[in-house]
Amino acid sequence: MRNLEVIMEQMRQGLALGALLLLGGLAVAGPSGVLAWNESASLLNDRRDQVAVLQKETQDLRNRVALLDPDNADPDMVGELLRQNLNVAHPDELVITLDPPAE
């Protein structure tokens, strides 16, 4: 009976040790462990850079939208869009067409 109690206690200690080793391994090498911190920090910096680029693009687009306000449109912006989208030109402008480069 005494031997059975000793064996059971050793099994409990072994299971507890295994659980602690598993938790320790996950804390070091798991998906959110110490080794993953560097990668996470790198991804965070990349995302911050992307956000900065997107915020600049958003600001540029807001500026273009403001320049195209129907009540007070910027003549240069309107002229640029007319030339780009409708292929129009002033009578005093010369249009030169270029052949596409040969492949």
GROMACS .gro file of N, CA, C and O in nm:
model
  412
    1MET      N    1   0.082  -0.118   0.000
    1MET     CA    2   0.000   0.000   0.000
    1MET      C    3   0.088   0.126   0.000
    1MET      O    4   0.056   0.222  -0.068
    2ARG      N    5   0.193   0.121   0.075
    2ARG     CA    6   0.285   0.234   0.084
    2ARG      C    7   0.353   0.257  -0.050
    2ARG      O    8   0.373   0.371  -0.092
    3ASN      N    9   0.390   0.148  -0.120
    3ASN     CA   10   0.455   0.159  -0.250
    3ASN      C   11   0.361   0.223  -0.353
    3ASN      O   12   0.405   0.300  -0.437
    4LEU      N   13   0.234   0.191  -0.345
    4LEU     CA   14   0.136   0.248  -0.437
    4LEU      C   15   0.125   0.399  -0.417
    4LEU      O   16   0.118   0.475  -0.514
    5GLU      N   17   0.127   0.442  -0.291
    5GLU     CA   18   0.120   0.585  -0.262
    5GLU      C   19   0.245   0.657  -0.315
    5GLU      O   20   0.236   0.769  -0.368
    6VAL      N   21   0.360   0.596  -0.301
    6VAL     CA   22   0.486   0.655  -0.348
    6VAL      C   23   0.482   0.665  -0.501
    6VAL      O   24   0.519   0.768  -0.559
    7ILE      N   25   0.435   0.561  -0.568
    7ILE     CA   26   0.427   0.562  -0.714
    7ILE      C   27   0.328   0.669  -0.762
    7ILE      O   28   0.356   0.742  -0.856
    8MET      N   29   0.215   0.680  -0.695
    8MET     CA   30   0.116   0.781  -0.732
    8MET      C   31   0.173   0.922  -0.713
    8MET      O   32   0.151   1.010  -0.798
    9GLU      N   33   0.246   0.944  -0.604
    9GLU     CA   34   0.306   1.075  -0.579
    9GLU      C   35   0.411   1.106  -0.685
    9GLU      O   36   0.418   1.219  -0.735
   10GLN      N   37   0.490   1.009  -0.726
   10GLN     CA   38   0.590   1.029  -0.830
   10GLN      C   39   0.523   1.061  -0.964
   10GLN      O   40   0.573   1.143  -1.041
   11MET      N   41   0.410   0.994  -0.990
   11MET     CA   42   0.337   1.022  -1.115
   11MET      C   43   0.283   1.164  -1.116
   11MET      O   44   0.291   1.234  -1.217
   12ARG      N   45   0.229   1.208  -1.001
   12ARG     CA   46   0.179   1.346  -0.991
   12ARG      C   47   0.291   1.446  -1.013
   12ARG      O   48   0.276   1.545  -1.085
   13GLN      N   49   0.404   1.421  -0.950
   13GLN     CA   50   0.518   1.510  -0.966
   13GLN      C   51   0.570   1.509  -1.110
   13GLN      O   52   0.607   1.614  -1.164
   14GLY      N   53   0.570   1.395  -1.172
   14GLY     CA   54   0.613   1.384  -1.312
   14GLY      C   55   0.519   1.460  -1.404
   14GLY      O   56   0.563   1.530  -1.497
   15LEU      N   57   0.388   1.447  -1.381
   15LEU     CA   58   0.291   1.520  -1.461
   15LEU      C   59   0.304   1.671  -1.439
   15LEU      O   60   0.296   1.750  -1.535
   16ALA      N   61   0.324   1.712  -1.314
   16ALA     CA   62   0.341   1.854  -1.285
   16ALA      C   63   0.468   1.907  -1.351
   16ALA      O   64   0.468   2.016  -1.411
   17LEU      N   65   0.576   1.830  -1.347
   17LEU     CA   66   0.701   1.870  -1.411
   17LEU      C   67   0.682   1.879  -1.563
   17LEU      O   68   0.727   1.975  -1.626
   18GLY      N   69   0.613   1.783  -1.621
   18GLY     CA   70   0.586   1.786  -1.765
   18GLY      C   71   0.504   1.908  -1.804
   18GLY      O   72   0.531   1.973  -1.906
   19ALA      N   73   0.402   1.940  -1.723
   19ALA     CA   74   0.319   2.057  -1.751
   19ALA      C   75   0.403   2.185  -1.741
   19ALA      O   76   0.391   2.275  -1.826
   20LEU      N   77   0.488   2.195  -1.640
   20LEU     CA   78   0.574   2.312  -1.626
   20LEU      C   79   0.672   2.324  -1.742
   20LEU      O   80   0.696   2.434  -1.793
   21LEU      N   81   0.728   2.212  -1.785
   21LEU     CA   82   0.820   2.215  -1.899
   21LEU      C   83   0.747   2.257  -2.027
   21LEU      O   84   0.801   2.334  -2.107
   22LEU      N   85   0.625   2.209  -2.045
   22LEU     CA   86   0.546   2.248  -2.161
   22LEU      C   87   0.516   2.397  -2.159
   22LEU      O   88   0.534   2.467  -2.260
   23LEU      N   89   0.473   2.448  -2.046
   23LEU     CA   90   0.446   2.592  -2.035
   23LEU      C   91   0.572   2.675  -2.055
   23LEU      O   92   0.569   2.781  -2.120
   24GLY      N   93   0.682   2.627  -2.002
   24GLY     CA   94   0.810   2.699  -2.021
   24GLY      C   95   0.851   2.699  -2.168
   24GLY      O   96   0.897   2.800  -2.220
   25GLY      N   97   0.834   2.586  -2.235
   25GLY     CA   98   0.867   2.579  -2.377
   25GLY      C   99   0.780   2.672  -2.459
   25GLY      O  100   0.828   2.738  -2.551
   26LEU      N  101   0.651   2.676  -2.427
   26LEU     CA  102   0.561   2.767  -2.498
   26LEU      C  103   0.595   2.913  -2.469
   26LEU      O  104   0.583   2.999  -2.557
   27ALA      N  105   0.637   2.943  -2.348
   27ALA     CA  106   0.674   3.081  -2.313
   27ALA      C  107   0.797   3.126  -2.390
   27ALA      O  108   0.812   3.244  -2.421
   28VAL      N  109   0.885   3.033  -2.424
   28VAL     CA  110   1.007   3.069  -2.496
   28VAL      C  111   0.986   3.062  -2.647
   28VAL      O  112   1.018   3.155  -2.720
   29ALA      N  113   0.931   2.950  -2.695
   29ALA     CA  114   0.927   2.927  -2.839
   29ALA      C  115   0.786   2.923  -2.897
   29ALA      O  116   0.769   2.892  -3.013
   30GLY      N  117   0.687   2.959  -2.820
   30GLY     CA  118   0.549   2.954  -2.869
   30GLY      C  119   0.517   3.070  -2.962
   30GLY      O  120   0.601   3.156  -2.989
   31PRO      N  121   0.395   3.074  -3.013
   31PRO     CA  122   0.358   3.179  -3.109
   31PRO      C  123   0.362   3.319  -3.050
   31PRO      O  124   0.379   3.416  -3.123
   32SER      N  125   0.348   3.333  -2.922
   32SER     CA  126   0.360   3.465  -2.859
   32SER      C  127   0.470   3.464  -2.754
   32SER      O  128   0.469   3.543  -2.661
   33GLY      N  129   0.567   3.377  -2.773
   33GLY     CA  130   0.678   3.364  -2.678
   33GLY      C  131   0.788   3.465  -2.702
   33GLY      O  132   0.779   3.554  -2.787
   34VAL      N  133   0.895   3.447  -2.627
   34VAL     CA  134   1.008   3.540  -2.630
   34VAL      C  135   1.072   3.544  -2.770
   34VAL      O  136   1.106   3.650  -2.820
   35LEU      N  137   1.084   3.430  -2.834
   35LEU     CA  138   1.148   3.426  -2.966
   35LEU      C  139   1.063   3.493  -3.073
   35LEU      O  140   1.115   3.537  -3.175
   36ALA      N  141   0.932   3.500  -3.053
   36ALA     CA  142   0.843   3.562  -3.151
   36ALA      C  143   0.834   3.713  -3.134
   36ALA      O  144   0.780   3.781  -3.221
   37TRP      N  145   0.885   3.768  -3.026
   37TRP     CA  146   0.877   3.912  -3.001
   37TRP      C  147   0.947   3.992  -3.110
   37TRP      O  148   0.897   4.094  -3.156
   38ASN      N  149   1.066   3.947  -3.150
   38ASN     CA  150   1.141   4.020  -3.252
   38ASN      C  151   1.063   4.026  -3.383
   38ASN      O  152   1.054   4.130  -3.446
   39GLU      N  153   1.005   3.913  -3.423
   39GLU     CA  154   0.925   3.910  -3.546
   39GLU      C  155   0.802   3.999  -3.531
   39GLU      O  156   0.765   4.071  -3.624
   40SER      N  157   0.739   3.994  -3.416
   40SER     CA  158   0.621   4.078  -3.393
   40SER      C  159   0.656   4.227  -3.398
   40SER      O  160   0.582   4.307  -3.455
   41ALA      N  161   0.769   4.262  -3.341
   41ALA     CA  162   0.813   4.402  -3.343
   41ALA      C  163   0.843   4.446  -3.486
   41ALA      O  164   0.809   4.558  -3.526
   42SER      N  165   0.904   4.358  -3.564
   42SER     CA  166   0.933   4.388  -3.704
   42SER      C  167   0.803   4.407  -3.783
   42SER      O  168   0.791   4.501  -3.862
   43LEU      N  169   0.707   4.318  -3.762
   43LEU     CA  170   0.577   4.331  -3.830
   43LEU      C  171   0.506   4.459  -3.790
   43LEU      O  172   0.443   4.526  -3.873
   44LEU      N  173   0.517   4.495  -3.662
   44LEU     CA  174   0.453   4.618  -3.614
   44LEU      C  175   0.514   4.740  -3.684
   44LEU      O  176   0.442   4.830  -3.727
   45ASN      N  177   0.647   4.742  -3.697
   45ASN     CA  178   0.712   4.854  -3.765
   45ASN      C  179   0.672   4.859  -3.912
   45ASN      O  180   0.650   4.967  -3.967
   46ASP      N  181   0.662   4.742  -3.977
   46ASP     CA  182   0.618   4.739  -4.117
   46ASP      C  183   0.477   4.794  -4.130
   46ASP      O  184   0.447   4.870  -4.222
   47ARG      N  185   0.389   4.754  -4.040
   47ARG     CA  186   0.249   4.801  -4.045
   47ARG      C  187   0.242   4.951  -4.019
   47ARG      O  188   0.163   5.022  -4.082
   48ARG      N  189   0.326   5.002  -3.930
   48ARG     CA  190   0.328   5.146  -3.904
   48ARG      C  191   0.373   5.222  -4.028
   48ARG      O  192   0.320   5.328  -4.060
   49ASP      N  193   0.473   5.167  -4.097
   49ASP     CA  194   0.518   5.230  -4.222
   49ASP      C  195   0.406   5.229  -4.326
   49ASP      O  196   0.385   5.329  -4.396
   50GLN      N  197   0.335   5.117  -4.336
   50GLN     CA  198   0.224   5.108  -4.431
   50GLN      C  199   0.114   5.208  -4.396
   50GLN      O  200   0.056   5.271  -4.486
   51VAL      N  201   0.086   5.222  -4.269
   51VAL     CA  202  -0.017   5.317  -4.225
   51VAL      C  203   0.025   5.459  -4.260
   51VAL      O  204  -0.057   5.539  -4.307
   52ALA      N  205   0.152   5.491  -4.242
   52ALA     CA  206   0.201   5.625  -4.275
   52ALA      C  207   0.186   5.652  -4.425
   52ALA      O  208   0.142   5.761  -4.466
   53VAL      N  209   0.219   5.554  -4.508
   53VAL     CA  210   0.205   5.571  -4.653
   53VAL      C  211   0.058   5.588  -4.690
   53VAL      O  212   0.022   5.676  -4.770
   54LEU      N  213  -0.029   5.506  -4.632
   54LEU     CA  214  -0.171   5.516  -4.662
   54LEU      C  215  -0.231   5.648  -4.614
   54LEU      O  216  -0.318   5.704  -4.681
   55GLN      N  217  -0.184   5.698  -4.500
   55GLN     CA  218  -0.234   5.827  -4.452
   55GLN      C  219  -0.192   5.940  -4.546
   55GLN      O  220  -0.270   6.030  -4.573
   56LYS      N  221  -0.069   5.932  -4.600
   56LYS     CA  222  -0.025   6.033  -4.696
   56LYS      C  223  -0.108   6.025  -4.824
   56LYS      O  224  -0.150   6.128  -4.877
   57GLU      N  225  -0.134   5.903  -4.872
   57GLU     CA  226  -0.217   5.887  -4.992
   57GLU      C  227  -0.358   5.940  -4.968
   57GLU      O  228  -0.416   6.005  -5.056
   58THR      N  229  -0.411   5.914  -4.849
   58THR     CA  230  -0.544   5.963  -4.815
   58THR      C  231  -0.547   6.115  -4.815
   58THR      O  232  -0.640   6.177  -4.867
   59GLN      N  233  -0.443   6.175  -4.758
   59GLN     CA  234  -0.437   6.321  -4.755
   59GLN      C  235  -0.426   6.378  -4.895
   59GLN      O  236  -0.490   6.479  -4.928
   60ASP      N  237  -0.346   6.314  -4.980
   60ASP     CA  238  -0.335   6.359  -5.119
   60ASP      C  239  -0.469   6.350  -5.191
   60ASP      O  240  -0.507   6.440  -5.267
   61LEU      N  241  -0.541   6.239  -5.170
   61LEU     CA  242  -0.672   6.224  -5.234
   61LEU      C  243  -0.772   6.326  -5.181
   61LEU      O  244  -0.852   6.380  -5.258
   62ARG      N  245  -0.768   6.354  -5.052
   62ARG     CA  246  -0.857   6.456  -4.996
   62ARG      C  247  -0.828   6.593  -5.058
   62ARG      O  248  -0.920   6.671  -5.086
   63ASN      N  249  -0.699   6.620  -5.079
   63ASN     CA  250  -0.661   6.747  -5.141
   63ASN      C  251  -0.715   6.755  -5.284
   63ASN      O  252  -0.768   6.857  -5.325
   64ARG      N  253  -0.702   6.646  -5.360
   64ARG     CA  254  -0.753   6.645  -5.498
   64ARG      C  255  -0.905   6.661  -5.500
   64ARG      O  256  -0.959   6.731  -5.585
   65VAL      N  257  -0.974   6.596  -5.406
   65VAL     CA  258  -1.120   6.610  -5.398
   65VAL      C  259  -1.157   6.754  -5.367
   65VAL      O  260  -1.250   6.810  -5.425
   66ALA      N  261  -1.083   6.817  -5.277
   66ALA     CA  262  -1.112   6.956  -5.243
   66ALA      C  263  -1.089   7.047  -5.362
   66ALA      O  264  -1.163   7.146  -5.381
   67LEU      N  265  -0.989   7.015  -5.445
   67LEU     CA  266  -0.963   7.097  -5.564
   67LEU      C  267  -1.072   7.081  -5.669
   67LEU      O  268  -1.087   7.165  -5.756
   68LEU      N  269  -1.148   6.973  -5.663
   68LEU     CA  270  -1.255   6.948  -5.760
   68LEU      C  271  -1.392   6.983  -5.704
   68LEU      O  272  -1.494   6.937  -5.757
   69ASP      N  273  -1.398   7.063  -5.602
   69ASP     CA  274  -1.526   7.106  -5.544
   69ASP      C  275  -1.608   7.175  -5.653
   69ASP      O  276  -1.560   7.269  -5.717
   70PRO      N  277  -1.732   7.130  -5.678
   70PRO     CA  278  -1.812   7.188  -5.787
   70PRO      C  279  -1.834   7.339  -5.772
   70PRO      O  280  -1.848   7.410  -5.872
   71ASP      N  281  -1.838   7.390  -5.652
   71ASP     CA  282  -1.861   7.533  -5.632
   71ASP      C  283  -1.737   7.618  -5.659
   71ASP      O  284  -1.748   7.737  -5.691
   72ASN      N  285  -1.619   7.557  -5.645
   72ASN     CA  286  -1.496   7.634  -5.659
   72ASN      C  287  -1.386   7.541  -5.711
   72ASN      O  288  -1.287   7.516  -5.642
   73ALA      N  289  -1.398   7.490  -5.831
   73ALA     CA  290  -1.301   7.395  -5.887
   73ALA      C  291  -1.174   7.466  -5.930
   73ALA      O  292  -1.176   7.578  -5.980
   74ASP      N  293  -1.063   7.400  -5.908
   74ASP     CA  294  -0.933   7.452  -5.948
   74ASP      C  295  -0.918   7.433  -6.100
   74ASP      O  296  -0.928   7.320  -6.150
   75PRO      N  297  -0.896   7.541  -6.176
   75PRO     CA  298  -0.889   7.529  -6.322
   75PRO      C  299  -0.778   7.435  -6.371
   75PRO      O  300  -0.794   7.364  -6.469
   76ASP      N  301  -0.665   7.435  -6.302
   76ASP     CA  302  -0.555   7.348  -6.343
   76ASP      C  303  -0.593   7.200  -6.327
   76ASP      O  304  -0.564   7.118  -6.414
   77MET      N  305  -0.659   7.168  -6.217
   77MET     CA  306  -0.700   7.030  -6.194
   77MET      C  307  -0.807   6.987  -6.294
   77MET      O  308  -0.803   6.876  -6.347
   78VAL      N  309  -0.900   7.077  -6.323
   78VAL     CA  310  -1.005   7.045  -6.420
   78VAL      C  311  -0.942   7.024  -6.558
   78VAL      O  312  -0.975   6.927  -6.628
   79GLY      N  313  -0.848   7.109  -6.596
   79GLY     CA  314  -0.780   7.092  -6.724
   79GLY      C  315  -0.703   6.962  -6.732
   79GLY      O  316  -0.705   6.893  -6.834
   80GLU      N  317  -0.635   6.928  -6.624
   80GLU     CA  318  -0.559   6.803  -6.620
   80GLU      C  319  -0.650   6.682  -6.639
   80GLU      O  320  -0.621   6.592  -6.718
   81LEU      N  321  -0.762   6.682  -6.568
   81LEU     CA  322  -0.855   6.569  -6.580
   81LEU      C  323  -0.921   6.563  -6.717
   81LEU      O  324  -0.945   6.454  -6.770
   82LEU      N  325  -0.952   6.679  -6.776
   82LEU     CA  326  -1.009   6.680  -6.911
   82LEU      C  327  -0.912   6.620  -7.011
   82LEU      O  328  -0.949   6.539  -7.096
   83ARG      N  329  -0.787   6.662  -7.002
   83ARG     CA  330  -0.687   6.608  -7.094
   83ARG      C  331  -0.667   6.458  -7.073
   83ARG      O  332  -0.652   6.382  -7.169
   84GLN      N  333  -0.665   6.416  -6.951
   84GLN     CA  334  -0.637   6.276  -6.919
   84GLN      C  335  -0.754   6.186  -6.956
   84GLN      O  336  -0.735   6.081  -7.016
   85ASN      N  337  -0.876   6.224  -6.922
   85ASN     CA  338  -0.991   6.135  -6.938
   85ASN      C  339  -1.064   6.152  -7.070
   85ASN      O  340  -1.119   6.054  -7.123
   86LEU      N  341  -1.068   6.272  -7.124
   86LEU     CA  342  -1.147   6.296  -7.246
   86LEU      C  343  -1.061   6.322  -7.369
   86LEU      O  344  -1.114   6.342  -7.477
   87ASN      N  345  -0.930   6.322  -7.352
   87ASN     CA  346  -0.837   6.345  -7.463
   87ASN      C  347  -0.868   6.476  -7.537
   87ASN      O  348  -0.878   6.479  -7.659
   88VAL      N  349  -0.886   6.582  -7.463
   88VAL     CA  350  -0.909   6.713  -7.523
   88VAL      C  351  -0.784   6.798  -7.508
   88VAL      O  352  -0.699   6.772  -7.424
   89ALA      N  353  -0.773   6.901  -7.592
   89ALA     CA  354  -0.659   6.991  -7.587
   89ALA      C  355  -0.705   7.130  -7.627
   89ALA      O  356  -0.808   7.147  -7.693
   90HIS      N  357  -0.627   7.231  -7.589
   90HIS     CA  358  -0.654   7.368  -7.631
   90HIS      C  359  -0.622   7.381  -7.780
   90HIS      O  360  -0.538   7.306  -7.833
   91PRO      N  361  -0.685   7.476  -7.847
   91PRO     CA  362  -0.656   7.493  -7.991
   91PRO      C  363  -0.510   7.529  -8.019
   91PRO      O  364  -0.457   7.495  -8.125
   92ASP      N  365  -0.442   7.593  -7.924
   92ASP     CA  366  -0.304   7.633  -7.949
   92ASP      C  367  -0.202   7.528  -7.904
   92ASP      O  368  -0.082   7.552  -7.912
   93GLU      N  369  -0.247   7.413  -7.859
   93GLU     CA  370  -0.156   7.307  -7.816
   93GLU      C  371  -0.126   7.214  -7.933
   93GLU      O  372  -0.209   7.190  -8.019
   94LEU      N  373  -0.006   7.159  -7.931
   94LEU     CA  374   0.036   7.064  -8.033
   94LEU      C  375   0.042   6.927  -7.968
   94LEU      O  376   0.108   6.909  -7.866
   95VAL      N  377  -0.026   6.829  -8.028
   95VAL     CA  378  -0.028   6.693  -7.973
   95VAL      C  379   0.062   6.606  -8.056
   95VAL      O  380   0.049   6.598  -8.179
   96ILE      N  381   0.157   6.542  -7.991
   96ILE     CA  382   0.250   6.452  -8.060
   96ILE      C  383   0.221   6.310  -8.012
   96ILE      O  384   0.227   6.283  -7.892
   97THR      N  385   0.190   6.221  -8.103
   97THR     CA  386   0.165   6.082  -8.066
   97THR      C  387   0.291   6.001  -8.092
   97THR      O  388   0.362   6.023  -8.192
   98LEU      N  389   0.318   5.910  -8.005
   98LEU     CA  390   0.435   5.825  -8.016
   98LEU      C  391   0.390   5.682  -8.040
   98LEU      O  392   0.294   5.634  -7.978
   99ASP      N  393   0.460   5.613  -8.130
   99ASP     CA  394   0.431   5.473  -8.151
   99ASP      C  395   0.481   5.393  -8.032
   99ASP      O  396   0.586   5.426  -7.974
  100PRO      N  397   0.410   5.287  -7.994
  100PRO     CA  398   0.459   5.206  -7.882
  100PRO      C  399   0.591   5.139  -7.919
  100PRO      O  400   0.615   5.110  -8.037
  101PRO      N  401   0.678   5.119  -7.824
  101PRO     CA  402   0.809   5.058  -7.854
  101PRO      C  403   0.791   4.916  -7.908
  101PRO      O  404   0.704   4.842  -7.865
  102ALA      N  405   0.873   4.880  -8.004
  102ALA     CA  406   0.868   4.746  -8.063
  102ALA      C  407   0.923   4.645  -7.963
  102ALA      O  408   1.021   4.670  -7.895
  103GLU      N  409   0.858   4.535  -7.958
  103GLU     CA  410   0.902   4.431  -7.863
  103GLU      C  411   0.997   4.333  -7.926
  103GLU      O  412   1.003   4.308  -8.038
   0.00000   0.00000   0.00000
